[in-house]
Coordinates of C-alpha atoms (C1' of nucleotides) in Angstrom, one line a residue:
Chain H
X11 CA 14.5 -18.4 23.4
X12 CA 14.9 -22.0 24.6
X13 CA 16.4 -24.1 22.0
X14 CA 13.9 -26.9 23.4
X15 CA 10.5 -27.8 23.6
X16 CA 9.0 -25.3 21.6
X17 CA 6.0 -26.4 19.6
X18 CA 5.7 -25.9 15.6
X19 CA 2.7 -25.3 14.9
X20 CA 1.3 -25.9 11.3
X21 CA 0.3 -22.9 9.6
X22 CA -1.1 -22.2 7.0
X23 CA -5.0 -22.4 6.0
X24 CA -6.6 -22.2 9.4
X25 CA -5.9 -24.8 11.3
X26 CA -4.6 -24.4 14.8
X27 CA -7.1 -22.2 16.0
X28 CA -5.6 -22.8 19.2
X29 CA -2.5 -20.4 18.0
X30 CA -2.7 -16.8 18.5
X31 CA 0.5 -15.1 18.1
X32 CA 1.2 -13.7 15.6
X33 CA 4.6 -14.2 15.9
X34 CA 4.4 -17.5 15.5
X35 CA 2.0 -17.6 12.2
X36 CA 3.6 -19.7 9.8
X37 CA 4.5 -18.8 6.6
X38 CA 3.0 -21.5 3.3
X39 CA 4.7 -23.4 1.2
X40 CA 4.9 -23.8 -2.5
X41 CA 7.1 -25.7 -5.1
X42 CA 7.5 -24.2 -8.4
X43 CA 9.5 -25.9 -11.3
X44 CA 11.6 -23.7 -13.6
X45 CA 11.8 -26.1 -16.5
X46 CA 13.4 -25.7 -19.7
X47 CA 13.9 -27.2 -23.3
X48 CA 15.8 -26.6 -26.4
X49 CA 13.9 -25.3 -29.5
X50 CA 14.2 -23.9 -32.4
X51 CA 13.1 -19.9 -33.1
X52 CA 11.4 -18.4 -35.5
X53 CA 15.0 -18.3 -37.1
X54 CA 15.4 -21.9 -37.2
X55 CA 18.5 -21.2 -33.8
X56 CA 18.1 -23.4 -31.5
X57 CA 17.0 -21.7 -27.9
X58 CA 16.1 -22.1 -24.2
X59 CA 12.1 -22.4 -23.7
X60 CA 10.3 -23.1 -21.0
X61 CA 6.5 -23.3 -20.1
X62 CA 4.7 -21.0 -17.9
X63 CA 1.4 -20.0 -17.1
X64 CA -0.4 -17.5 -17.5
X65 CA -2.1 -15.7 -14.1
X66 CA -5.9 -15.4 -14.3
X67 CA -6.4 -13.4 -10.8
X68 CA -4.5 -10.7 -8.9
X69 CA -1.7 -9.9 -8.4
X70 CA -0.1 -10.0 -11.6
X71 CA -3.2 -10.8 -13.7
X72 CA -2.7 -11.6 -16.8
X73 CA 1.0 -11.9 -16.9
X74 CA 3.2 -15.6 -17.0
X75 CA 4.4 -17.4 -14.1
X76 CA 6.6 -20.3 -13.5
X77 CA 4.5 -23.6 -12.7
X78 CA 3.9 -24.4 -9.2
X79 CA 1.6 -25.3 -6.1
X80 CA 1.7 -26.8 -2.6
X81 CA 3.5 -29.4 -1.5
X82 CA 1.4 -32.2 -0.3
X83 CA 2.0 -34.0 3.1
X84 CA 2.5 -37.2 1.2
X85 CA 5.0 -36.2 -1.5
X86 CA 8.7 -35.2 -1.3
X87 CA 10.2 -31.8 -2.7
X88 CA 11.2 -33.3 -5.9
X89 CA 8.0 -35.5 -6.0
X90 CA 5.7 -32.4 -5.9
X91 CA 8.2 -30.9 -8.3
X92 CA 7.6 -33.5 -10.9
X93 CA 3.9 -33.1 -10.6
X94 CA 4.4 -29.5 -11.5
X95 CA 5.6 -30.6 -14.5
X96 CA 3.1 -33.4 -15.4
X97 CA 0.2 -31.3 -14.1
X98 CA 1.0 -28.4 -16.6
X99 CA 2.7 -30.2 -19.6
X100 CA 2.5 -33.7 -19.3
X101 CA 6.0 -33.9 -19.9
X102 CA 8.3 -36.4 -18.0
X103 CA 11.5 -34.6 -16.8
X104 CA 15.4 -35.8 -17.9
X105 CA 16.8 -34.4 -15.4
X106 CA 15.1 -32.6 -12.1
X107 CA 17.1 -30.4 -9.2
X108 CA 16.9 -28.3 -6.8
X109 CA 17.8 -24.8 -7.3
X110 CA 16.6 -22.6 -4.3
X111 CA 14.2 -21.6 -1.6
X112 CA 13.0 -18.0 -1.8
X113 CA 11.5 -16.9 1.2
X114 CA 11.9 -12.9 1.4
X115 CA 9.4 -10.8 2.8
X116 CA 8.5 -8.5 -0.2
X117 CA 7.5 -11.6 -2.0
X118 CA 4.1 -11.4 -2.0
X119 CA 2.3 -8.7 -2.8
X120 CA 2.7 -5.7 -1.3
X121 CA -0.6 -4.0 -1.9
X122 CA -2.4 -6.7 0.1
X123 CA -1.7 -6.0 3.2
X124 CA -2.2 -8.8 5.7
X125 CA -1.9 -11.4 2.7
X126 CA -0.1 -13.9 3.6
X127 CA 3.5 -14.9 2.7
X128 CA 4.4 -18.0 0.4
X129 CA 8.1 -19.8 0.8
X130 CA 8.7 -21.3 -2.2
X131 CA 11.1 -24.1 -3.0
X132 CA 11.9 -24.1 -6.6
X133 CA 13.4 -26.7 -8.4
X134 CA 14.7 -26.8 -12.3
X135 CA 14.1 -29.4 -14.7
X136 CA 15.6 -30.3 -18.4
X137 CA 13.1 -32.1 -20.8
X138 CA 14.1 -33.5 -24.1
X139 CA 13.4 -31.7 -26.9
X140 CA 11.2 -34.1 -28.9
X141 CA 8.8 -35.0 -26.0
X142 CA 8.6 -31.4 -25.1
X143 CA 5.6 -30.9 -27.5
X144 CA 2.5 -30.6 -25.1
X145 CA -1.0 -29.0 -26.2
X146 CA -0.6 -25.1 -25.5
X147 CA -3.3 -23.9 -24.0
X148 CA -4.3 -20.1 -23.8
X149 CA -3.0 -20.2 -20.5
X150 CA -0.2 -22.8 -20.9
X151 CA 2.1 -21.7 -23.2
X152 CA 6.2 -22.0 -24.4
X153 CA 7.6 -18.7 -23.9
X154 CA 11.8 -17.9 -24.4
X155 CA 13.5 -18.3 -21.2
X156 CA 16.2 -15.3 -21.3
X157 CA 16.3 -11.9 -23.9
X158 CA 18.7 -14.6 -26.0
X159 CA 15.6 -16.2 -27.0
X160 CA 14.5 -14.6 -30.1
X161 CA 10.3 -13.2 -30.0
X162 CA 7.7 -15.5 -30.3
X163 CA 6.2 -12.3 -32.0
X164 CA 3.8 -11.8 -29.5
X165 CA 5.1 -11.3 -25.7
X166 CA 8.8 -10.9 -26.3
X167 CA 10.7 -8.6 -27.6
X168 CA 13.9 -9.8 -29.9
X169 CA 16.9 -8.8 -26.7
X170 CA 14.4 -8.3 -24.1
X171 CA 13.3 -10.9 -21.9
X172 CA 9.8 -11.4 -21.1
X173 CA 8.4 -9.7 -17.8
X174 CA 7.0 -12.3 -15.7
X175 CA 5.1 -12.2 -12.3
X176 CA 6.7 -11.7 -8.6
X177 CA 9.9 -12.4 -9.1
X178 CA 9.8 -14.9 -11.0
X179 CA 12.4 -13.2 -13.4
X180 CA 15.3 -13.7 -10.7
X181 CA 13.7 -17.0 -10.0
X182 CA 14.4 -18.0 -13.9
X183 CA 17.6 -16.2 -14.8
X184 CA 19.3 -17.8 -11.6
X185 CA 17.7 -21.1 -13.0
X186 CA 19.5 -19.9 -16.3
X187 CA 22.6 -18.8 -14.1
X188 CA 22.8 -22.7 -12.7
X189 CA 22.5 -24.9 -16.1
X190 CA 25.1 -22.7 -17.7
X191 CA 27.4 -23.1 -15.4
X192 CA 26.7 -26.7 -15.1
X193 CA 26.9 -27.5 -18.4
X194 CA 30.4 -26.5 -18.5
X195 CA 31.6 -28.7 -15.7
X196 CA 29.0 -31.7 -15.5
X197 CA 26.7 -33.7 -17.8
X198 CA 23.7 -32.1 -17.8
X199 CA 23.4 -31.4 -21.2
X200 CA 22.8 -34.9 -22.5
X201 CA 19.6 -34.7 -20.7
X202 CA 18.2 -32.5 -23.8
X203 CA 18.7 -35.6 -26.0
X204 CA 17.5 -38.9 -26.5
X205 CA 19.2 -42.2 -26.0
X206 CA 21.4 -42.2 -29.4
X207 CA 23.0 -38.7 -30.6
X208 CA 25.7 -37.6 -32.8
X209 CA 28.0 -35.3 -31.6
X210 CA 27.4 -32.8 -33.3
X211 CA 24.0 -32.1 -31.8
X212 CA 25.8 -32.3 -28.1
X213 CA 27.7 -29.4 -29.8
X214 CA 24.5 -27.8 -30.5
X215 CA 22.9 -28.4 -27.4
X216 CA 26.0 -26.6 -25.2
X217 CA 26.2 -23.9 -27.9
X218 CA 22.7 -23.1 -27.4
X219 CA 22.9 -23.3 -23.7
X220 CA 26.0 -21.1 -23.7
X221 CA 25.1 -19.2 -26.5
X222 CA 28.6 -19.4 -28.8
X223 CA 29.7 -21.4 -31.0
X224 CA 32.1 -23.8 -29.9
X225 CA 35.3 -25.6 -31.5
X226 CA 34.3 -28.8 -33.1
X227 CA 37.7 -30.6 -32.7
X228 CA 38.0 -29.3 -28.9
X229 CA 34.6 -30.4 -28.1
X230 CA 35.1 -33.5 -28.9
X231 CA 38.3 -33.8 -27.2
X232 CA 36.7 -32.4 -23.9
X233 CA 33.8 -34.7 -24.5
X234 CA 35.0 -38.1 -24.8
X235 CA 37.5 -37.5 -22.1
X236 CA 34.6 -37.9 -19.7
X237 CA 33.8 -41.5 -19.3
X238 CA 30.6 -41.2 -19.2
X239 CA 29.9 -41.8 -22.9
X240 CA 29.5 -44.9 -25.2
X241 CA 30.2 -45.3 -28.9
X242 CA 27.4 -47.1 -30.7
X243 CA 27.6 -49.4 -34.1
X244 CA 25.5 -46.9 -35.6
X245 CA 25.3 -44.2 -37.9
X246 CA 23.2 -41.1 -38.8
X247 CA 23.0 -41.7 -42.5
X248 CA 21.4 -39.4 -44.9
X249 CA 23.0 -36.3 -44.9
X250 CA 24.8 -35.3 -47.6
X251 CA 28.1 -35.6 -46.0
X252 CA 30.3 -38.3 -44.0
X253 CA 27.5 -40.3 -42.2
X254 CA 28.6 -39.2 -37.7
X255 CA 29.1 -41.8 -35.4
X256 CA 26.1 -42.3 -32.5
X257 CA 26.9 -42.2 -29.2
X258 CA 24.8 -43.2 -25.7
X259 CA 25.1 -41.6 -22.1
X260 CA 26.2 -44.1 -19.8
X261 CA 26.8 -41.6 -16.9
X262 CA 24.1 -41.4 -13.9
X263 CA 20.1 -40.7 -15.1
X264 CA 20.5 -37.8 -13.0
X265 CA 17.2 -36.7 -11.4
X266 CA 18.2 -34.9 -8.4
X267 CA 22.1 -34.0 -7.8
X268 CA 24.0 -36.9 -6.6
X269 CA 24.2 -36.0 -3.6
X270 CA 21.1 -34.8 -2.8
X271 CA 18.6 -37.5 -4.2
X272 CA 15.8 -38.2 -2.0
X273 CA 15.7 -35.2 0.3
Chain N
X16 CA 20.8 -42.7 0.7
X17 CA 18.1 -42.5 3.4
X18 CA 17.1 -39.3 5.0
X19 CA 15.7 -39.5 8.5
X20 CA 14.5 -36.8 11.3
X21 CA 13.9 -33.3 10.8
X22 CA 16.8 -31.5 11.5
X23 CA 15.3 -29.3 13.9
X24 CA 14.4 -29.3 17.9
X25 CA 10.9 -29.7 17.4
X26 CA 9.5 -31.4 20.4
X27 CA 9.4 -34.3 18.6
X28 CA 5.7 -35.0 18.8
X29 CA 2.5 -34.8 20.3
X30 CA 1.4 -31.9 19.4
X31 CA -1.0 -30.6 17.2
X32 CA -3.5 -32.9 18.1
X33 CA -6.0 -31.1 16.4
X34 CA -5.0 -31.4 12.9
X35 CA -6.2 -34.7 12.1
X36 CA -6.3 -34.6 8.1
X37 CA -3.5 -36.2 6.3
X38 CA -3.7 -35.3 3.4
X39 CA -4.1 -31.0 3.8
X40 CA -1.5 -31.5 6.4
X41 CA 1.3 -28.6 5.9
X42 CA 4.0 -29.9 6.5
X43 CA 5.9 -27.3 9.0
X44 CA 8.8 -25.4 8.2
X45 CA 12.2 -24.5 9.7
X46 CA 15.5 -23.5 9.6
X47 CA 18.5 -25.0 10.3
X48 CA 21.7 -23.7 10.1
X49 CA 25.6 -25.2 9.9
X50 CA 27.9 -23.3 11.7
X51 CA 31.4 -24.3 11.1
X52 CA 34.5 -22.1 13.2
X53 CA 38.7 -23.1 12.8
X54 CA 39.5 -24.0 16.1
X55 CA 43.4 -26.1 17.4
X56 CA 42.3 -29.0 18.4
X57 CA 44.3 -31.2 21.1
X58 CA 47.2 -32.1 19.5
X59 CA 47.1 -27.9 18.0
X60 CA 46.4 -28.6 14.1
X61 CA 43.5 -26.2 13.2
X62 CA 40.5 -27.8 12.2
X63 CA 36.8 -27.6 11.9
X64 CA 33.9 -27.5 14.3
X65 CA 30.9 -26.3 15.0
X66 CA 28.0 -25.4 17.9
X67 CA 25.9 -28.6 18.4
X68 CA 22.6 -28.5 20.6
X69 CA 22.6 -31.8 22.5
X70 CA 18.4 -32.8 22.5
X71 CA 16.3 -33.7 25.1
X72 CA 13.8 -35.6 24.3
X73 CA 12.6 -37.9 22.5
X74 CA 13.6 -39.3 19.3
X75 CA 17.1 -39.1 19.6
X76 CA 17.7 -37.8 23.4
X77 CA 20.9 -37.2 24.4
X78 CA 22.4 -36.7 20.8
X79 CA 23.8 -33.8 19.0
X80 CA 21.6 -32.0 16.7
X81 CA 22.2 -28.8 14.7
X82 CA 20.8 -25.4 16.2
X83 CA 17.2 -24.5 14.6
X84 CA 13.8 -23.3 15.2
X85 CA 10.8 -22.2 13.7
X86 CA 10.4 -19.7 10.7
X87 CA 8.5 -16.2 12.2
X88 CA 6.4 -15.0 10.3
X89 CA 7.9 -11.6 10.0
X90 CA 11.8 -12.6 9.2
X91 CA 13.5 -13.4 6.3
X92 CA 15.0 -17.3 5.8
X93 CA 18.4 -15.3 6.3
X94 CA 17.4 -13.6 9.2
X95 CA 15.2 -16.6 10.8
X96 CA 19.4 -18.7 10.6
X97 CA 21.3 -15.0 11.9
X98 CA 18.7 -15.8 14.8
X99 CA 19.5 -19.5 15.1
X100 CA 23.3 -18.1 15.2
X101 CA 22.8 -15.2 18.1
X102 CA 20.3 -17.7 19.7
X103 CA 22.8 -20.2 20.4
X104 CA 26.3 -18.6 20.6
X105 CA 25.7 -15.2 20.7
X106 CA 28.1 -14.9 17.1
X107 CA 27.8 -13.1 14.6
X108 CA 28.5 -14.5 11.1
X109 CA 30.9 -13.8 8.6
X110 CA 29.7 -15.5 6.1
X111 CA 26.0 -17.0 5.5
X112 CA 24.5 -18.8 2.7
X113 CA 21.6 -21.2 2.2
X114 CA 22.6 -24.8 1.6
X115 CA 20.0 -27.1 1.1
X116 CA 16.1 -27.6 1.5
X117 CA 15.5 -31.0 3.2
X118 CA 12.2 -32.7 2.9
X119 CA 12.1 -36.2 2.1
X120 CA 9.2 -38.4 3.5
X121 CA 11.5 -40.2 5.9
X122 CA 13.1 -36.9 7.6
X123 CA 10.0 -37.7 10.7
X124 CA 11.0 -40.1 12.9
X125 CA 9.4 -43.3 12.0
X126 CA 7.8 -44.4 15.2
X127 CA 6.2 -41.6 15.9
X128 CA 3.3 -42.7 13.5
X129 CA 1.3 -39.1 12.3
X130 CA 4.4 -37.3 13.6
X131 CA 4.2 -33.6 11.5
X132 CA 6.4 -34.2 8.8
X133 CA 9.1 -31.1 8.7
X134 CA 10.7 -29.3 5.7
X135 CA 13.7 -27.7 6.7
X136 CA 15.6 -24.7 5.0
X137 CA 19.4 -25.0 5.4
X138 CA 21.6 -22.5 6.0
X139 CA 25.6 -22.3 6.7
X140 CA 27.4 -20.1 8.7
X141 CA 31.5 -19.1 9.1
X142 CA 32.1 -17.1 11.8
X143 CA 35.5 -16.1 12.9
X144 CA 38.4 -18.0 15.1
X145 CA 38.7 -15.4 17.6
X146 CA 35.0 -14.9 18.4
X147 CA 34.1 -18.0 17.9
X148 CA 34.1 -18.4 21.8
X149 CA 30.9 -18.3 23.9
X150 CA 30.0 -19.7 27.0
X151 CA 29.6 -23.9 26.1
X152 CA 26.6 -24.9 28.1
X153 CA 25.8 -28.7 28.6
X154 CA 23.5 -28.8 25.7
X155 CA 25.5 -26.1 23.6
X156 CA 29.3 -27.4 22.6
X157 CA 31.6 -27.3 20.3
X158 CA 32.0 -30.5 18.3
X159 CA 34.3 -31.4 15.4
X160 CA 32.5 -31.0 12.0
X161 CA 34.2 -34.1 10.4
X162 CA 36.2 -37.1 10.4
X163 CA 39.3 -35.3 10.2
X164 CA 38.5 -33.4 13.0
X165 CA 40.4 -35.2 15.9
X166 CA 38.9 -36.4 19.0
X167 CA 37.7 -33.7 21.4
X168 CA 38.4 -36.2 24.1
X169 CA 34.7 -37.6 24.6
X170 CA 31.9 -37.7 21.6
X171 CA 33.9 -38.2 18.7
X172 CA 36.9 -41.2 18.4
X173 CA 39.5 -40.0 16.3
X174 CA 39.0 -40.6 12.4
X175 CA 35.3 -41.4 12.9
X176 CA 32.4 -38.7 12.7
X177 CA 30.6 -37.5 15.4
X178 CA 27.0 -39.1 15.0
X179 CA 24.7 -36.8 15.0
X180 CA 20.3 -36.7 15.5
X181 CA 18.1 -37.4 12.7
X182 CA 19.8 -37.0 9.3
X183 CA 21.9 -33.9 10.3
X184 CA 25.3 -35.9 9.8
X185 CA 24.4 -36.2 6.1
X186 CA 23.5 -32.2 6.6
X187 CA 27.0 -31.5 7.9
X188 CA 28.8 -33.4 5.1
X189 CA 27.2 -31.6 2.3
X190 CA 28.0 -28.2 4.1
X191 CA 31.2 -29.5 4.3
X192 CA 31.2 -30.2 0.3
X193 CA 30.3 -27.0 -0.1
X194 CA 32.7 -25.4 1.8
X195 CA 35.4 -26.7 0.7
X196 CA 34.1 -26.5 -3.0
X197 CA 34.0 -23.1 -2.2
X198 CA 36.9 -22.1 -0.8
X199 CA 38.8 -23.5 -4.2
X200 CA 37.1 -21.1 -6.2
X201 CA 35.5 -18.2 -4.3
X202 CA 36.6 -16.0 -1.5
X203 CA 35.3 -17.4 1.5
X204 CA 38.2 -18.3 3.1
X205 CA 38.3 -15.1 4.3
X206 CA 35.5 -15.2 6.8
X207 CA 37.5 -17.4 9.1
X208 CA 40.0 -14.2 9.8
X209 CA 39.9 -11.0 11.1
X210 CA 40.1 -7.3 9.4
X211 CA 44.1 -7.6 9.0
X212 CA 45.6 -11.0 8.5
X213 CA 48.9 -12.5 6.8
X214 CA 48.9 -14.7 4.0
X215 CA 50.2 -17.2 6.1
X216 CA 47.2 -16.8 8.2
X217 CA 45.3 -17.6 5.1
X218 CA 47.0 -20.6 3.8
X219 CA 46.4 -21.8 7.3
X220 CA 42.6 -21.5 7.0
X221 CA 42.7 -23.0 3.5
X222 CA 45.0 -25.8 4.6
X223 CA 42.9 -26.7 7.7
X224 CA 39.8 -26.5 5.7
X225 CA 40.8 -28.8 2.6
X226 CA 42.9 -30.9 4.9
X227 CA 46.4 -30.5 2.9
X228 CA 49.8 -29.0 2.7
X229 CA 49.1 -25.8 0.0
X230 CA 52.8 -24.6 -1.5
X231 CA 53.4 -21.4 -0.4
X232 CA 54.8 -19.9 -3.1
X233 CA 51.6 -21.1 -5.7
X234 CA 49.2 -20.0 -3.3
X235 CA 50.8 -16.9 -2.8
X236 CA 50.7 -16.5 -6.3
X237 CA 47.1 -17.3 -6.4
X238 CA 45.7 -15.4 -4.1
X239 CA 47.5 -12.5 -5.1
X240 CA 46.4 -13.3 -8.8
X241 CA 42.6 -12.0 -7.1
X242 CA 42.2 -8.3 -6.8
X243 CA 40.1 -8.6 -3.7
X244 CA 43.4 -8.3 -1.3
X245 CA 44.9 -5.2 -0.6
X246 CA 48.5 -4.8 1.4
X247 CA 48.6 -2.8 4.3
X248 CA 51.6 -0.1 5.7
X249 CA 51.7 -3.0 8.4
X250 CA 53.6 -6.3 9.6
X251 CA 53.3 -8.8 12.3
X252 CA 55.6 -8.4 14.3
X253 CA 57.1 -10.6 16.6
X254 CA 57.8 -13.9 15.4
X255 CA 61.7 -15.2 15.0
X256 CA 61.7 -14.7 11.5
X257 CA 61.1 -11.4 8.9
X258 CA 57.8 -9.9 9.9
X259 CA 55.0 -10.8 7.0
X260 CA 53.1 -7.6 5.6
X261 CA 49.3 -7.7 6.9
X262 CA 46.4 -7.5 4.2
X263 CA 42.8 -6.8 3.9
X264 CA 39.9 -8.6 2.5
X265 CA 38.2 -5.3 0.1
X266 CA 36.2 -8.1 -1.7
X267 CA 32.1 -8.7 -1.4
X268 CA 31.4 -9.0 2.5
X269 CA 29.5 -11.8 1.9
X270 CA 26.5 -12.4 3.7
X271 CA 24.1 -14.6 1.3
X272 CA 25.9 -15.7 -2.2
X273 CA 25.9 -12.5 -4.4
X274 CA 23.2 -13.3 -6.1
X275 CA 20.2 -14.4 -3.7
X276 CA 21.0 -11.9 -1.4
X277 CA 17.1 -10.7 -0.7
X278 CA 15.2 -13.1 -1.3
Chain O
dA8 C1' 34.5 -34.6 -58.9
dT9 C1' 32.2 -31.4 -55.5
dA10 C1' 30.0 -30.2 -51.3
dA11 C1' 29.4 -30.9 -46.8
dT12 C1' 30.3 -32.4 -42.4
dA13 C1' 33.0 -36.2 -39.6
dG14 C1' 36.9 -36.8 -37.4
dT15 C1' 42.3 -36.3 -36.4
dG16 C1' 46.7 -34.1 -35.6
dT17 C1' 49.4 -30.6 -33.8
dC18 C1' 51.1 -26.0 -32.4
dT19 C1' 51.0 -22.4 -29.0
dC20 C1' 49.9 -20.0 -25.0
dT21 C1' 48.4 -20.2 -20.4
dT22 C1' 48.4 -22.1 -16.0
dA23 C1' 49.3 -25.4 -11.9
dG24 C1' 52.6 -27.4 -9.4
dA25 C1' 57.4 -28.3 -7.7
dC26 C1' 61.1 -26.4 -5.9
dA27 C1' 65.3 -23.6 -5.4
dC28 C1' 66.6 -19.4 -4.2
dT29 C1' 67.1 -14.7 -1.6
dA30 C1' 65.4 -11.5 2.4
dT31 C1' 65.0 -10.1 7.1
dA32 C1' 63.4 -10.5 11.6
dG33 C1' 64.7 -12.5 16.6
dC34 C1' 68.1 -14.7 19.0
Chain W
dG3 C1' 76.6 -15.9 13.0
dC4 C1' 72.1 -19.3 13.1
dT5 C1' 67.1 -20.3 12.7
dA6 C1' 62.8 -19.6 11.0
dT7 C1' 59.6 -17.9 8.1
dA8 C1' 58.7 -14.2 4.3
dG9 C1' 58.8 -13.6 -0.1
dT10 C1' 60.7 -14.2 -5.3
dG11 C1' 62.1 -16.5 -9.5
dT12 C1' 61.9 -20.2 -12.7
dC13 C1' 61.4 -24.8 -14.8
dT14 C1' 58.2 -28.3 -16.4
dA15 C1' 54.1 -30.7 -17.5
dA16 C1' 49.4 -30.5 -18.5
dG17 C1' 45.5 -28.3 -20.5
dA18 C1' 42.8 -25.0 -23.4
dG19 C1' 42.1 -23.0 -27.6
dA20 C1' 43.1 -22.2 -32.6
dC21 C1' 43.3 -24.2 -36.7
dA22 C1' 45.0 -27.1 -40.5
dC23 C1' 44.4 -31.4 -42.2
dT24 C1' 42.4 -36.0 -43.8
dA25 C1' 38.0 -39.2 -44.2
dT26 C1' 33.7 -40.5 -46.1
dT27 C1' 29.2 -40.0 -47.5
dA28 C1' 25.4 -38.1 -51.1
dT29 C1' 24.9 -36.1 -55.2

DNA sequence: ATAATAGTGTCTCTTAGACACTATAGC
DNA sequence: GCTATAGTGTCTAAGAGACACTATTAT
């Protein structure tokens, strides 16, 4: 092949007529947004959700899918990304990242033959847990992210995660994979809460991500060793006990990773 | 940070004249791929490089640009970067994982008004010292990956970075990142070498890739502390000093990070 | 006072780094 | 023997985790 000169062509619905080879059909492309909130079970434990949608045509009728569509010429990756999210829930993401492209050939289905095959870039995004109340739809609902999760009594089973279509499954417990091992070295786990928060529900927060308990005095330690938070003059009175400081994150608002913002 | 030119040797523009739409434009998809080899330079300190493609046309004739092409239709995203590898050097790699998916608004060049906008899937390549040698070509060289890299006599001054096409020097630094995020906590350094190596050999590769003197005795300990070296029967024999016992890599032959591998 | 959680202090065990030491080849 | 690098031993400082302790509110 010569490295130069060679035309792309466009792909995708039709157009380009003049194209023939099949060699040279292009694959489509599709975002899809892996997003997740904290909330609590039917056990009153706090847990990863996330919103998906349920498929009303084959393949995989009937069963739930991650959010997603195609990217439009005038949008970035993350822009497209975020209208995942606002097109499904309505929701407004804390934090938003990239977390792969899948692209394998057994993607789509394999029963259609000739059907043709969808790249997908799929981002992950955090949303806060008290704007993460949307209208669930039949088609729209919160379902438990990992087997963690306890049932929602009706599609999961208590230590078995939820089946869902393609392989969106990977797609999800990699997405799972990423934000608990990011928790652990960077500040992504403010982005469940809202400006002011006590410590002790950044505790809960990482111990719901991570799913142990962790020491009080250590976190704290660990915690305010990063600079990236700020002690308020306020309190969280009424509990029955010694009223907890409130903090605020001061770190970056990070949508995208640093280092990767607008691309 | 602004992100300019797609990363790939499109053409450039003027084509597709018969897509006229905006708006259902696809924007076109390719793959990219870092390729990063240790190599002596001048003065003999190892360091990094990698095959550049020099372009030549319009926008940014006559510069550097990272090797790429078009997606086929009936290749994996891993297989369509192995290509981009054999297509340019004829290597094969030791290591290949995806890095980034680049597809900001400002990636087409800006003149070029109705230029196709391209998203382009990253990928990132070691391949090994001693094969790392293929027949340069005027628009195929070897080119020092970063600052550090010193001057290969012509494109790069020492202690500034070679400027590359479109926004593939912002590419190369985040592969860079990566790699050298990497190598502090995974296994890659092993890649760079062949089946039976020294631990001095190794502590060279990690030295040239993080730029600094490692303690021999520490990273002997820590490398050791991984159970994915084994000692061989054997020594290399030859220098003025106590022969050093050769080992082999029995880790994960990673091609792909562990978990993405297929899709 | 009691219950409950906020917040502090500190001990220990592990680990990262510095660095001194011994080993063994070629000359 | 000397030189050069291989390879080992060990001291120290910093950090992670366990856990006991004090502080302050509502009742």
């Amino acid at each position: 092949m010569s490295l130069f000169g060679e035309p792309l062509n466009t792909g995708g619905g039709g157009l380009n007529a003049n194209v023939s080879e099949r060699a040279t059909l292009q694959p489509s492309l599709a975002i899809s947004t892996v997003i997740f909130a904290l909330k609590p079970d039917a056990n009153g434990k706090v847990s990863i959700w996330m919103p998906l949608v349920r498929r009303t045509r084959e393949p995989f009728k009937g069963q739930w899918a991650l959010p997603g569509g195609p990217l439009h010429s005038d949008e970035s990756l993350e822009d497209a990304a975020r209208r995942n999210l606002q097109e499904t829930t309505g929701i407004e993401p804390a934090y938003l990242e990239q977390l792969y492209a899948f692209g394998g050939l057994q993607r789509s289905h394999k029963k259609e033959i000739g059907a043709q095959r969808v790249v997908s870039i799929v981002y992950w995004a955090l949303v806060k847990g008290d704007t993460a109340e949307f209208e669930e739809r039949h088609n729209v609902q919160w379902q438990p992210a990992d087997a963690q999760g306890s049932s929602n009594g009706q599609d999961a089973i208590q230590g078995s995660p939820l089946d869902l279509a393609f392989d969106h499954r990977e797609i999800v417990d990699y997405a799972l994979w990423r934000l608990r091992n990011k928790i652990e070295y960077s500040q992504v786990g403010y982005h469940f809460l809202g400006e002011l928060f006590t410590l002790a529900q950044l505790r809960e927060v990482h111990e719901a991500v991570l799913n142990k308990t962790l020491d009080k005095a250590n976190f704290r330690r660990d915690i305010l060793a990063n600079k990236d938070l700020e002690e308020t003059e306020h309190f969280l009175e009424g509990g029955r006990h010694r009223p907890p400081k409130l903090y605020r994150y001061t770190g970056p608002r990070g949508l995208g990773s640093p280092s990767r913002s607008t691309s």
